[in-house]
Amino acid sequence: MRYEFSFYKDTDFDEIEQLVLLSYQWEYPIWGLSRHEFVRGLHPAYTGHHHAWCHTVGVYKENGKVVACVINEGNYDGEVFFLYDSKERGEDRELLREMIKYAKTYVAGVKEDRRTKSLDLFVPTWNTTLKDMVLQSGFHEMEWAQELYILPFDKKPFEVKLPDGYTFADGNTVPDFYLSNTHRLSFSYGGDCHACEHGEQAFHDLRQMKHYNKNLDICVLDEQKRPVAMAIIWYDESMPYCELEPLGVVWWERRKGIATAILHEAANRVQSMYPQCKGMLGGDQTFYQKIGYEKKAFISQYHWELEVFISWDKESYDKDYAKEV
């Protein structure tokens, strides 16, 4: 094999991010800039998995340069994404065969039975070579697919309407724990969750990422100046659109138009700062469609499982697991 493999090191981060940015030239990437920086910035402290990338992310180099990567969100849950430096590289069967095997072995999650290895690989529509190879290697396509929705910009400012007495603040003044509090109260995780105690540190770390922009880290404050909503926008000038990650509104403030207002405020700021930006990536929930987000792409999910018995169990005696990967 002409590619040199290595496990991820932090010195690889920038080169891998270049693979992410290159991918906007030929697709709407599911592993975009926001996912890349959000996962690396937030998840270590948020989940407690500080070394997950070093243990599971696989890096492929050619002539000393990173050209492909098997990556995940650092949760040991078996969700996996493939990155390449070109569309042509993403159809290199020798490379794909190695990446699939690596994903099945070092990246697969383990189900509650402590035996079943499980992997979910996301394959874009254009990559028919990868689709054919995963189907031949034991994957099956899931009914669910990841849909990408983008709010188009037309150079006109969006209407911004907050409830009376509510105001915007941003990363110039908002402390880290305002973000973690809002996130916690938006998504309802409790005291038994690692993120409750470490969420403030996680958002502090997120704010250190290269493409973090304090002017695009926006909160909504209520009449008492307490945080009730938050949104962060990510953008690089080589991208055709900016990306939202995350958005949260605390549970008791829903259905008041606050989420729409904060997204419109963010869109107006982006258009003012980066006139060439053509839109904003959001989520795939119905809410986004209702406020003007348009579906641009979908990425199919392919699932693989393998039951692997402990070596001393009699069920394992006649198994040759190497043939399964």
Coordinates of C-alpha atoms in Angstrom, one line a residue:
M1 CA 0.0 0.0 0.0
R2 CA 1.4 3.4 -1.0
Y3 CA -0.2 5.2 2.0
E4 CA 1.4 5.6 5.4
F5 CA -1.0 5.1 8.3
S6 CA -0.7 6.8 11.7
F7 CA -3.0 7.4 14.7
Y8 CA -4.2 10.9 15.1
K9 CA -1.9 13.4 16.9
D10 CA -2.9 17.0 17.7
T11 CA -0.2 18.2 15.2
D12 CA -2.5 16.6 12.5
F13 CA -5.4 18.8 13.3
D14 CA -4.7 21.7 10.8
E15 CA -4.0 19.3 7.9
I16 CA -7.1 17.3 8.5
E17 CA -9.1 20.6 8.7
Q18 CA -7.7 21.4 5.2
L19 CA -9.3 18.1 4.0
V20 CA -12.6 19.4 5.4
L21 CA -12.3 22.8 3.7
L22 CA -11.4 21.2 0.4
S23 CA -14.5 19.1 0.5
Y24 CA -16.8 22.1 -0.1
Q25 CA -15.5 22.2 -3.7
W26 CA -17.3 19.0 -4.6
E27 CA -20.0 18.4 -2.0
Y28 CA -22.1 19.6 0.8
P29 CA -20.0 17.8 3.5
I30 CA -21.7 16.2 6.4
W31 CA -18.4 16.5 8.3
G32 CA -18.0 20.2 7.8
L33 CA -16.0 22.9 9.5
S34 CA -18.5 23.4 12.4
R35 CA -18.6 19.7 13.2
H36 CA -14.8 19.4 13.0
E37 CA -14.1 22.3 15.4
F38 CA -17.2 21.8 17.6
V39 CA -16.3 18.1 18.2
R40 CA -12.6 18.8 18.9
G41 CA -13.3 21.9 21.0
L42 CA -16.3 20.8 23.1
H43 CA -16.4 17.0 23.4
P44 CA -13.2 16.2 25.4
A45 CA -14.3 18.1 28.5
Y46 CA -18.0 17.6 27.7
T47 CA -17.8 13.8 27.5
G48 CA -14.7 13.1 29.5
H49 CA -13.2 11.3 26.5
H50 CA -10.0 13.4 26.3
H51 CA -8.0 10.9 24.3
A52 CA -10.7 9.4 22.0
W53 CA -9.3 10.9 18.8
C54 CA -5.8 9.8 19.5
H55 CA -7.1 6.2 20.1
T56 CA -9.5 6.0 17.1
V57 CA -8.9 8.5 14.4
G58 CA -6.8 7.1 11.5
V59 CA -4.7 9.4 9.4
Y60 CA -3.3 8.4 5.9
K61 CA -0.4 10.3 4.4
E62 CA 1.3 10.3 1.0
N63 CA 4.8 11.7 0.7
G64 CA 4.4 13.1 4.3
K65 CA 1.2 14.9 3.5
V66 CA -2.2 14.1 5.0
V67 CA -4.5 13.0 2.2
A68 CA -7.3 11.0 3.9
C69 CA -8.7 10.4 7.4
V70 CA -11.1 8.1 9.2
I71 CA -12.7 10.3 11.8
N72 CA -15.5 10.3 14.4
E73 CA -17.0 12.5 17.1
G74 CA -14.8 11.2 19.9
N75 CA -17.6 9.3 21.6
Y76 CA -16.5 5.7 21.0
D77 CA -20.0 5.1 19.6
G78 CA -19.2 3.7 16.2
E79 CA -20.3 6.7 14.0
V80 CA -17.6 7.2 11.4
F81 CA -16.8 9.6 8.5
F82 CA -14.2 9.4 5.7
L83 CA -12.3 12.5 4.6
Y84 CA -10.1 12.9 1.5
D85 CA -8.1 15.6 -0.2
S86 CA -9.9 15.2 -3.5
K87 CA -13.0 13.5 -5.0
E88 CA -10.7 11.2 -7.0
R89 CA -8.9 10.1 -3.8
G90 CA -12.3 9.2 -2.4
E91 CA -12.7 6.6 -5.2
D92 CA -9.3 4.9 -4.7
R93 CA -10.3 1.3 -4.0
E94 CA -7.0 0.4 -2.4
L95 CA -7.4 3.3 0.1
L96 CA -11.1 2.7 0.7
R97 CA -10.6 -1.0 1.4
E98 CA -8.0 -0.1 4.1
M99 CA -10.2 2.6 5.6
I100 CA -13.2 0.3 5.8
K101 CA -11.1 -2.4 7.6
Y102 CA -9.7 0.2 10.0
A103 CA -13.2 1.6 10.8
K104 CA -14.5 -1.9 11.5
T105 CA -11.7 -2.8 13.8
Y106 CA -10.5 0.3 15.7
V107 CA -13.5 2.6 15.4
A108 CA -16.5 0.3 15.8
G109 CA -18.6 0.8 18.9
V110 CA -19.7 -2.0 21.3
K111 CA -23.4 -2.6 22.0
E112 CA -24.8 -3.3 25.5
D113 CA -24.3 -7.0 25.2
R114 CA -20.5 -6.3 25.3
R115 CA -20.1 -8.6 22.2
T116 CA -21.7 -7.0 19.2
K117 CA -19.4 -4.6 17.3
S118 CA -21.4 -1.8 15.6
L119 CA -20.5 0.7 12.9
D120 CA -22.4 3.5 11.2
L121 CA -20.7 5.0 8.1
F122 CA -22.1 8.0 6.3
V123 CA -21.6 7.9 2.5
P124 CA -22.4 10.9 0.2
T125 CA -24.5 10.3 -2.9
W126 CA -21.6 11.0 -5.3
N127 CA -19.4 8.2 -3.9
T128 CA -20.8 5.2 -5.6
T129 CA -17.5 3.4 -5.4
L130 CA -17.6 3.6 -1.6
K131 CA -21.3 2.6 -1.5
D132 CA -20.6 -0.5 -3.6
M133 CA -17.6 -1.5 -1.4
V134 CA -19.5 -1.1 1.9
L135 CA -22.4 -3.1 0.6
Q136 CA -20.0 -5.9 -0.5
S137 CA -18.3 -5.9 2.9
G138 CA -21.4 -6.6 5.0
F139 CA -23.1 -3.2 5.5
H140 CA -26.7 -2.4 4.7
E141 CA -28.3 0.9 4.0
M142 CA -30.5 2.4 6.7
E143 CA -33.9 4.0 6.0
W144 CA -32.7 7.1 7.8
A145 CA -30.3 9.6 6.1
Q146 CA -28.8 12.9 7.2
E147 CA -30.4 15.8 5.3
L148 CA -28.6 19.1 5.0
Y149 CA -30.6 22.3 5.0
I150 CA -29.3 25.8 4.2
L151 CA -30.9 29.2 4.7
P152 CA -30.2 31.2 1.5
F153 CA -28.9 34.8 1.8
D154 CA -30.2 37.3 -0.7
K155 CA -28.3 40.4 0.5
K156 CA -31.4 41.7 2.3
P157 CA -31.4 41.8 6.1
F158 CA -33.7 39.4 7.9
E159 CA -36.3 40.6 10.3
V160 CA -35.2 40.3 13.9
K161 CA -38.0 40.3 16.6
L162 CA -37.4 39.5 20.2
P163 CA -40.0 39.5 23.0
D164 CA -40.2 42.8 24.8
G165 CA -37.4 43.4 27.2
Y166 CA -35.2 40.7 25.8
T167 CA -31.8 41.6 24.3
F168 CA -28.8 40.1 22.5
A169 CA -25.3 39.7 23.9
D170 CA -22.3 37.9 22.4
G171 CA -18.9 36.4 23.1
N172 CA -17.4 39.9 23.9
T173 CA -19.3 39.9 27.2
V174 CA -21.0 36.5 27.8
P175 CA -19.1 34.2 30.2
D176 CA -18.6 30.6 29.4
F177 CA -21.1 29.2 31.9
Y178 CA -23.9 31.2 30.2
L179 CA -23.4 28.9 27.2
S180 CA -23.2 25.7 29.2
N181 CA -26.3 26.7 31.3
T182 CA -28.3 27.4 28.2
H183 CA -27.2 24.2 26.6
R184 CA -28.0 22.1 29.7
L185 CA -31.4 23.6 30.1
S186 CA -32.2 23.3 26.4
F187 CA -31.4 19.6 26.1
S188 CA -32.3 18.5 29.6
Y189 CA -29.3 16.6 30.9
G190 CA -29.1 16.2 34.6
G191 CA -26.7 15.8 37.5
D192 CA -25.7 12.2 36.5
C193 CA -24.3 13.5 33.2
H194 CA -20.6 14.3 33.0
A195 CA -21.4 17.5 31.1
C196 CA -23.2 19.1 34.0
E197 CA -20.1 19.6 35.9
H198 CA -17.7 20.0 33.0
G199 CA -19.9 21.9 30.5
E200 CA -18.4 25.3 31.4
Q201 CA -14.9 24.1 30.7
A202 CA -16.1 22.4 27.5
F203 CA -17.5 25.7 26.1
H204 CA -14.4 27.6 27.3
D205 CA -12.3 25.1 25.2
L206 CA -14.7 25.5 22.3
R207 CA -14.1 29.2 22.3
Q208 CA -10.4 28.6 21.7
M209 CA -10.9 27.0 18.3
K210 CA -9.4 28.6 15.3
H211 CA -12.6 29.6 13.6
Y212 CA -14.4 30.7 16.7
N213 CA -15.7 34.3 16.3
K214 CA -16.9 36.0 19.4
N215 CA -19.1 38.3 17.4
L216 CA -20.9 35.2 16.0
D217 CA -21.3 33.6 19.5
I218 CA -24.7 35.1 20.3
C219 CA -26.9 34.8 23.4
V220 CA -30.4 36.1 24.1
L221 CA -30.9 37.5 27.6
D222 CA -34.3 37.9 29.3
E223 CA -35.6 40.9 31.2
Q224 CA -33.3 40.0 34.2
K225 CA -30.3 39.6 31.9
R226 CA -30.3 35.9 32.3
P227 CA -29.3 33.7 29.3
V228 CA -32.3 31.9 27.6
A229 CA -30.9 31.1 24.1
M230 CA -27.6 30.7 22.4
A231 CA -26.2 30.1 18.9
I232 CA -22.6 29.9 17.5
I233 CA -21.8 30.4 13.8
W234 CA -18.7 29.0 12.1
Y235 CA -17.2 30.2 8.8
D236 CA -14.1 30.2 6.7
E237 CA -13.9 32.5 3.7
S238 CA -13.2 29.5 1.4
M239 CA -16.6 28.1 2.2
P240 CA -19.7 29.0 0.2
Y241 CA -21.9 29.1 3.3
C242 CA -21.6 29.4 7.1
E243 CA -22.6 26.8 9.6
L244 CA -24.7 26.8 12.8
E245 CA -23.5 24.7 15.8
P246 CA -25.1 24.6 18.2
L247 CA -28.5 26.3 18.7
G248 CA -30.4 26.1 22.0
V249 CA -33.4 27.7 23.7
V250 CA -34.2 26.9 27.3
W251 CA -37.4 24.8 27.7
W252 CA -39.6 27.4 29.3
E253 CA -38.9 30.0 26.6
R254 CA -39.9 27.9 23.5
R255 CA -42.6 29.0 21.0
K256 CA -41.9 32.7 21.4
G257 CA -39.9 33.2 18.2
I258 CA -36.6 33.4 20.0
A259 CA -34.8 30.8 17.9
T260 CA -35.9 32.5 14.7
A261 CA -34.7 35.9 16.1
I262 CA -31.3 34.6 17.1
L263 CA -30.8 32.9 13.7
H264 CA -31.8 36.0 11.8
E265 CA -29.5 38.2 14.0
A266 CA -26.7 35.8 13.2
A267 CA -27.5 35.8 9.5
N268 CA -27.4 39.6 9.4
R269 CA -24.1 39.7 11.2
V270 CA -22.6 37.2 8.8
Q271 CA -23.8 39.1 5.8
S272 CA -22.4 42.3 7.1
M273 CA -19.0 40.8 7.9
Y274 CA -18.7 38.4 4.9
P275 CA -20.8 39.7 1.9
Q276 CA -19.7 36.7 -0.2
C277 CA -21.3 34.2 2.1
K278 CA -24.4 32.7 0.4
G279 CA -26.2 31.1 3.3
M280 CA -26.3 29.3 6.6
L281 CA -26.3 25.5 7.3
G282 CA -28.9 24.6 10.0
G283 CA -30.5 21.4 11.4
D284 CA -32.8 19.0 9.7
Q285 CA -35.8 19.5 12.0
T286 CA -39.1 20.8 10.7
F287 CA -38.4 24.2 12.5
Y288 CA -35.7 25.0 10.0
Q289 CA -37.8 24.2 7.0
K290 CA -40.6 26.5 8.3
I291 CA -38.3 29.5 8.5
G292 CA -36.9 29.2 5.0
Y293 CA -34.1 26.6 5.1
E294 CA -33.9 24.6 1.9
K295 CA -32.8 21.0 1.5
K296 CA -29.5 20.8 -0.5
A297 CA -28.3 17.3 0.1
F298 CA -28.7 14.0 1.9
I299 CA -26.1 11.6 3.1
S300 CA -27.0 7.9 3.4
Q301 CA -26.1 5.9 6.5
Y302 CA -24.8 2.3 6.2
H303 CA -24.7 0.0 9.2
W304 CA -22.5 -3.0 10.0
E305 CA -22.6 -5.4 13.0
L306 CA -20.6 -8.4 14.0
E307 CA -21.0 -10.6 17.1
V308 CA -17.6 -11.3 18.6
F309 CA -17.4 -13.8 21.5
I310 CA -14.8 -13.7 24.2
S311 CA -11.9 -15.9 23.1
W312 CA -12.5 -18.6 25.8
D313 CA -16.2 -19.0 25.0
K314 CA -16.8 -22.2 23.1
E315 CA -18.8 -20.2 20.5
S316 CA -15.6 -18.5 19.4
Y317 CA -13.6 -21.7 18.8
D318 CA -14.4 -22.0 15.1
K319 CA -14.6 -18.3 14.3
D320 CA -12.1 -16.6 12.0
Y321 CA -13.0 -13.0 12.6
A322 CA -10.3 -11.8 10.2
K323 CA -12.5 -12.8 7.4
E324 CA -15.3 -10.6 8.7
V325 CA -13.4 -7.4 8.3

